[in-house]
Short mmCIF file of C-alpha atoms in Angstrom, two decimals:
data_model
loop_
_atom_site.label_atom_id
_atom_site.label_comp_id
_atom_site.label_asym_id
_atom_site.label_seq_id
_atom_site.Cartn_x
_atom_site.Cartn_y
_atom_site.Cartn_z
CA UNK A 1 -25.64 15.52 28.01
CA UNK A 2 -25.80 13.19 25.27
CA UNK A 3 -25.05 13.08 21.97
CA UNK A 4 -27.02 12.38 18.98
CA UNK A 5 -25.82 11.75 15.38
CA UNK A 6 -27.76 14.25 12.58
CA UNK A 7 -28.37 12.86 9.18
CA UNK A 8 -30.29 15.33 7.05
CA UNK A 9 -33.28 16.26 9.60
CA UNK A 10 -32.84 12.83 11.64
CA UNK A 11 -31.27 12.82 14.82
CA UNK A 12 -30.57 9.32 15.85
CA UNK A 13 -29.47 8.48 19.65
CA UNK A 14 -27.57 5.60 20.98
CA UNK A 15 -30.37 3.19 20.80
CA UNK A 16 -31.54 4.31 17.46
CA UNK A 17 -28.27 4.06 15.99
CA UNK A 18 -27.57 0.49 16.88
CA UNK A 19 -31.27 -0.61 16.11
CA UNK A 20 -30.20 1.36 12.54
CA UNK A 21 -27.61 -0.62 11.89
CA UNK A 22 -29.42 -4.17 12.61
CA UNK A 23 -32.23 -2.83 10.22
CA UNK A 24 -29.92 -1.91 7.38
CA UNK A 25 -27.84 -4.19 7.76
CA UNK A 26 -24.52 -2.65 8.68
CA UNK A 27 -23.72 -4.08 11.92
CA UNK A 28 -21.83 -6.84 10.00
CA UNK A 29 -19.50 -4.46 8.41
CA UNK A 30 -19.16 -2.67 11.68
CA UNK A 31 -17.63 -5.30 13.44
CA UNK A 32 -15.53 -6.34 10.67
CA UNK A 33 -14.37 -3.05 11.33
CA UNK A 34 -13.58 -3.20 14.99
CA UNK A 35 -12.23 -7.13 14.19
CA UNK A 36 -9.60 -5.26 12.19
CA UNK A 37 -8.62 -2.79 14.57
CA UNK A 38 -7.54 -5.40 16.59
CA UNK A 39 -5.83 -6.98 13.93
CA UNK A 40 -3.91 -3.88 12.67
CA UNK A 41 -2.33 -3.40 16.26
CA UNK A 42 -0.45 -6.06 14.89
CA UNK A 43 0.94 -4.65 11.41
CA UNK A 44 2.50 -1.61 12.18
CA UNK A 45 4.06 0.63 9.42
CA UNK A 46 7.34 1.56 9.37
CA UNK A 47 8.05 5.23 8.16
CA UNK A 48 10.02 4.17 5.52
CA UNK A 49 7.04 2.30 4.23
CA UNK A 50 4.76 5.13 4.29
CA UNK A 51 7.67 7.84 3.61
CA UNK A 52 7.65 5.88 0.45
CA UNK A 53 4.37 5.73 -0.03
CA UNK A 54 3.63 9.01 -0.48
CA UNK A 55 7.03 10.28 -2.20
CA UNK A 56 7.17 7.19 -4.40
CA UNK A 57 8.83 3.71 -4.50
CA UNK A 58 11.25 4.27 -6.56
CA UNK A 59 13.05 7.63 -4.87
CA UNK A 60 16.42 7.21 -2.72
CA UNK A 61 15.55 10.74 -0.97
CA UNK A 62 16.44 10.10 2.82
CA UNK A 63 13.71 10.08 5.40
CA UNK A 64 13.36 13.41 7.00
CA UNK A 65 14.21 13.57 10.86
CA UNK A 66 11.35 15.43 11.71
CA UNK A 67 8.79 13.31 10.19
CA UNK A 68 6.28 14.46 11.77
CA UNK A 69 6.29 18.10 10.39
CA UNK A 70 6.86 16.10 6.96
CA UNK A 71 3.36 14.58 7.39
CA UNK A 72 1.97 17.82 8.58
CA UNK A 73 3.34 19.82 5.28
CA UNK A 74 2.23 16.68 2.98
CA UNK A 75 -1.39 17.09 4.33
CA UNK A 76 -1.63 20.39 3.95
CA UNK A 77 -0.11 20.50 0.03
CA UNK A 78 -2.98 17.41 -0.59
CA UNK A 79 -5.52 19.24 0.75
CA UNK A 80 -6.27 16.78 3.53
CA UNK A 81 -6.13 16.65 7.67
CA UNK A 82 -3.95 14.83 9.29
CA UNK A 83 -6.69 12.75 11.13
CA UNK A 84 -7.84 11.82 7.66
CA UNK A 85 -4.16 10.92 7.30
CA UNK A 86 -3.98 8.80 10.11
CA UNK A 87 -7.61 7.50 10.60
CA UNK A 88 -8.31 6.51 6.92
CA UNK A 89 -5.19 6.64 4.45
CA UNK A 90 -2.77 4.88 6.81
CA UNK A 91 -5.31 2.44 7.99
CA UNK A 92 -5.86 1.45 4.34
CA UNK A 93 -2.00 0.78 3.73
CA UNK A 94 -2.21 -1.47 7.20
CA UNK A 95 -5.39 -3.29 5.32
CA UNK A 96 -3.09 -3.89 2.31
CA UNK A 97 -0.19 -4.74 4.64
CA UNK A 98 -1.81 -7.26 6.19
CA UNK A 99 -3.51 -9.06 3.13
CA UNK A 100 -0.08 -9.59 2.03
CA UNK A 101 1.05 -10.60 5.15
CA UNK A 102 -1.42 -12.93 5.82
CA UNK A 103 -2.62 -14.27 2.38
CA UNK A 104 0.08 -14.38 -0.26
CA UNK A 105 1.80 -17.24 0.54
CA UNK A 106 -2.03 -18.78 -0.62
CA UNK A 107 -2.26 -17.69 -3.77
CA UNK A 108 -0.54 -20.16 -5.63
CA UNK A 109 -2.28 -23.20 -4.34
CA UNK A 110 -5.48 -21.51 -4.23
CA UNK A 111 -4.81 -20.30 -7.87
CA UNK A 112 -4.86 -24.58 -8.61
CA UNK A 113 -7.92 -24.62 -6.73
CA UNK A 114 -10.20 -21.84 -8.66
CA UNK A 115 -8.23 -22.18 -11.77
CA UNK A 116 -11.65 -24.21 -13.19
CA UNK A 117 -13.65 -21.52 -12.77
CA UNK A 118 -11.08 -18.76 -14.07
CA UNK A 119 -10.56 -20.26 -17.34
CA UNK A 120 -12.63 -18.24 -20.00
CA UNK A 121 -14.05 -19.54 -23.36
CA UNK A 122 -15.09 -17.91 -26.84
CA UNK A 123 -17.82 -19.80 -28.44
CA UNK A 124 -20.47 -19.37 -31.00
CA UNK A 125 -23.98 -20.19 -30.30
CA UNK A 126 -27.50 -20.19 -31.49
CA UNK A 127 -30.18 -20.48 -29.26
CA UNK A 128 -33.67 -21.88 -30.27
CA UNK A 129 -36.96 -23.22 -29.04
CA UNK A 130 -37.52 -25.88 -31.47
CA UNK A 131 -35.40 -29.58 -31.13
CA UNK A 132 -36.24 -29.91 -35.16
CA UNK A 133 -35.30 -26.20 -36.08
CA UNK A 134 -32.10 -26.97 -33.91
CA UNK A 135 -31.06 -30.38 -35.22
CA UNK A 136 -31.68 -28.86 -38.68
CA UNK A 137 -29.38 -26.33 -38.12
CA UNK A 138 -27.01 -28.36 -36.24
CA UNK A 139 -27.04 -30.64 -39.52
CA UNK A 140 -26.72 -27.48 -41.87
CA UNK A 141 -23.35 -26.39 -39.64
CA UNK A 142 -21.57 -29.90 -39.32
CA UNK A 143 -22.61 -31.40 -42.94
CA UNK A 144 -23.92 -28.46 -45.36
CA UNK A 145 -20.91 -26.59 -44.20
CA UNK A 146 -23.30 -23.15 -44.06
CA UNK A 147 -21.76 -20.21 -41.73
CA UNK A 148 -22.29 -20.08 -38.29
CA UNK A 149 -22.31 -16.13 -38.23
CA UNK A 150 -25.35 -16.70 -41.17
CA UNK A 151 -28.13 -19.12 -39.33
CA UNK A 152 -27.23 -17.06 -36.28
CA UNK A 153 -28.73 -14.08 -37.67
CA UNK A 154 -31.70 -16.02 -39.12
CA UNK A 155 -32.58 -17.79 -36.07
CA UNK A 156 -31.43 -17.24 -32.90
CA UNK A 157 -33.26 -15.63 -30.11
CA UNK A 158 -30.68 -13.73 -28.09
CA UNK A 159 -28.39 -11.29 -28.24
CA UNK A 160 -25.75 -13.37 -30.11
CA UNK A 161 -28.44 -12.87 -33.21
CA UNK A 162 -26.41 -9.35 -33.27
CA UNK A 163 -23.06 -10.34 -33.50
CA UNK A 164 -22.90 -13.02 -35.45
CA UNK A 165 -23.35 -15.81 -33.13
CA UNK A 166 -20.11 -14.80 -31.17
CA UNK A 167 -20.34 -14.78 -27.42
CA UNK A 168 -17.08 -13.97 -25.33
CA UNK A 169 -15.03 -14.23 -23.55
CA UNK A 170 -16.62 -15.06 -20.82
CA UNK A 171 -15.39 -17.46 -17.20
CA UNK A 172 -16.58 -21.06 -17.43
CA UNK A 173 -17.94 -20.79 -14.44
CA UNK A 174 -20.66 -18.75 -15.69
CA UNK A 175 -22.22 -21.19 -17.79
CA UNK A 176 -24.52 -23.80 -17.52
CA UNK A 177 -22.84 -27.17 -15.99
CA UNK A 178 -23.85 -28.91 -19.44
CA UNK A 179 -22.10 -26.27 -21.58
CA UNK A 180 -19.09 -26.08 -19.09
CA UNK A 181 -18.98 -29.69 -19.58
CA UNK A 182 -18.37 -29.64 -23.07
CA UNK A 183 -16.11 -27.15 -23.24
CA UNK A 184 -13.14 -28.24 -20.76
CA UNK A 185 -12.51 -30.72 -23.62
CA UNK A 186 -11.04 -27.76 -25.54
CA UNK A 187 -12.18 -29.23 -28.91
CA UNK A 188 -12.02 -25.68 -30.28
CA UNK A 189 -14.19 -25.71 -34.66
CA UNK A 190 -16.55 -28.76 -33.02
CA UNK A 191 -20.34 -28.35 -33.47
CA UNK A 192 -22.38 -30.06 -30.95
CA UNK A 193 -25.78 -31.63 -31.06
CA UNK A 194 -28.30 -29.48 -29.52
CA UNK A 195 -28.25 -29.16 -25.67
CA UNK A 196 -30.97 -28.00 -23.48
CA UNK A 197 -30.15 -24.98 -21.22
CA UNK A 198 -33.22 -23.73 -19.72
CA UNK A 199 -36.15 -23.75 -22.00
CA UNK A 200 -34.12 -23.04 -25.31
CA UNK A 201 -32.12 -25.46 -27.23
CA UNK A 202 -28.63 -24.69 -27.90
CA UNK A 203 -26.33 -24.90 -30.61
CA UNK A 204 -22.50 -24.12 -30.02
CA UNK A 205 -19.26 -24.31 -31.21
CA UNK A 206 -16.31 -23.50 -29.27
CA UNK A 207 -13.47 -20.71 -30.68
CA UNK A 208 -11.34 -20.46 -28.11
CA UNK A 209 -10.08 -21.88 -24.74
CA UNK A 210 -8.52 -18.96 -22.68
CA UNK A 211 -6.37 -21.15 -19.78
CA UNK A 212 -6.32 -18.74 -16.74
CA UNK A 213 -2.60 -17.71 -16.29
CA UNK A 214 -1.44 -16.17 -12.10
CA UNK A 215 -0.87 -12.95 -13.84
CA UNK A 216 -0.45 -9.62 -11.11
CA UNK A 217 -4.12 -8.97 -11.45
CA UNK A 218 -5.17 -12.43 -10.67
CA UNK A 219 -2.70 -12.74 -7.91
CA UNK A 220 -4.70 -9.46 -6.49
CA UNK A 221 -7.86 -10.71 -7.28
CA UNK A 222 -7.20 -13.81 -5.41
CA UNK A 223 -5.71 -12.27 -2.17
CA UNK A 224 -9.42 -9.75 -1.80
CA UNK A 225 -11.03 -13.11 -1.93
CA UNK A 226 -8.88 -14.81 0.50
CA UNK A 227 -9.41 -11.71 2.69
CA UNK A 228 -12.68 -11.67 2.19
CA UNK A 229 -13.79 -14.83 3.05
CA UNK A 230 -11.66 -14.93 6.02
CA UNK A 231 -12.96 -11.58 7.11
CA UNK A 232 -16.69 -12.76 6.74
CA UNK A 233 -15.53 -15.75 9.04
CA UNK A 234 -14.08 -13.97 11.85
CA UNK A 235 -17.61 -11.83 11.89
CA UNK A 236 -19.77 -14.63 11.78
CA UNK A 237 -17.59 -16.06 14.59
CA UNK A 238 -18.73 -13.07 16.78
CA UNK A 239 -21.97 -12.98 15.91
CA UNK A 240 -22.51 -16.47 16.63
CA UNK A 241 -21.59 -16.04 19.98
CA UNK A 242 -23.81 -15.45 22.69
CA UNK A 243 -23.20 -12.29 24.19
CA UNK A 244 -20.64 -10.56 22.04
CA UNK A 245 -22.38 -8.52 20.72
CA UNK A 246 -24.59 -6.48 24.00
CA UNK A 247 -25.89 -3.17 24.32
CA UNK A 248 -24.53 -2.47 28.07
CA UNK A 249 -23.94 0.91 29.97
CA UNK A 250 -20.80 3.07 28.14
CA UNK A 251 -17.57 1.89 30.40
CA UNK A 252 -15.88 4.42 32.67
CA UNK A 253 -12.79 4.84 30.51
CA UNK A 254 -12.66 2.74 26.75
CA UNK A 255 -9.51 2.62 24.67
CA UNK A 256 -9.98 3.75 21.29
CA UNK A 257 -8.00 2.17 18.50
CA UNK A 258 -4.93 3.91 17.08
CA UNK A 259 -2.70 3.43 14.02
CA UNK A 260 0.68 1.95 14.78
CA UNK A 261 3.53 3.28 12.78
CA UNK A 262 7.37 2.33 13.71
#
């Protein structure tokens, strides 16, 4: 007989699953899925690594000899089965295994790469949709010596009205080429002439240049995007080819992926 998965007062067979996950859109993640369960066959954990894991880092406490009734007792103070154990918490440590594995010897040069688009700015700005109002105020700030914070609250038209003019900090890479532009010069207390973003004229003076520094966080950020990309790669690679992706009769006998711990 066979089976059919229930969601709410659906039930979905085989052919309505698959055509499920083409219509919303989740067969990509599913194969990313089965991608890494071939990869993880790889990157086994050791049971020191996991002992660890769960007792904490820092502990000398041996590792017991029956392990196995250790993991049992563990799941059962955490409130958790053991196939949840296995089938989601320990494939997670593999995931973070491998990124490590696989992508930290990249950060640093990648770090060079990016580190454009990382850096972050503080700046002050008033935006307006006259060129005379904005030269006028432009000419106010650089020669009348009147306060940014003030004309900002007179005249400008968005949100920076309510603080003052102040706007950051905030990635480079977010802003308009033009503005980006001006500010990799690092000329922090410079007013500039009125620049046209969109349909508003613009004038800003930058506070601040934040250089982007390969702290921990950015070293993590870095390897998810690393991983990321190369995981959307090895997907498209399947998807792209003819014929990896079939709906064909189930096989006789299938192996199903397991967890790998040494």
């Amino acid at each position: 007989m066979s089976s059919c998965l229930k969601i709410g007062y659906r039930l979905l067979n085989g052919d309505q699953i698959i055509s499920a996950l083409v219509q919303y859109k989740l067969l990509e993640t599913l194969v990313g899925h089965v991608l890494l369960d071939e990869v993880f066959k790889e990157v086994p954990l050791l049971k020191q690594e996991v002992f660890h894991t769960l007792v904490g880092g820092e502990t000398d406490m041996p590792i017991p000899e029956d392990f196995e009734q250790f993991l049992t007792e563990w799941c059962q103070q955490k409130g958790v089965t053991l196939e949840y154990f296995q089938t989601v918490m320990m494939r997670e440590w593999q995931r973070q295994k491998f990124k490590q594995i696989r992508f930290a010897g990249q950060v640093e040069s990648e770090f060079l790469r990016i580190k454009p688009d990382l850096d972050q700015v503080e700046y002050s700005l008033i935006q307006l949709e006259s060129l005379a109002l904005a030269q006028e105020v432009y000419f106010q700030l650089r020669d009348d010596g009147v306060e940014f914070a003030q004309l900002a609250q007179q005249h400008s038209l968005g949100n920076e009205q309510q603080t003052g003019g102040w706007v950051g900090p905030v990635p480079l890479s977010t802003l308009s080429i033009e503005l980006a532009t001006l500010f990799r010069n690092q000329q922090t207390g410079i007013v500039y002439p009125p620049i046209r973003v969109g349909d508003r004229f613009w004038v800003v003076r930058l506070e601040r240049f934040i250089a982007a520094r390969l702290t921990e966080t950015t070293r993590a950020t870095i390897i998810d995007r690393l991983y990321t990309q190369w995981l959307q790669t090895q997907v498209q690679k399947v998807i792209d080819t003819p014929g990896a992706i079939a709906v064909q009769p189930e096989a006789i006998h299938q192996d199903s992926p397991s967890l790998a711990m040494a």
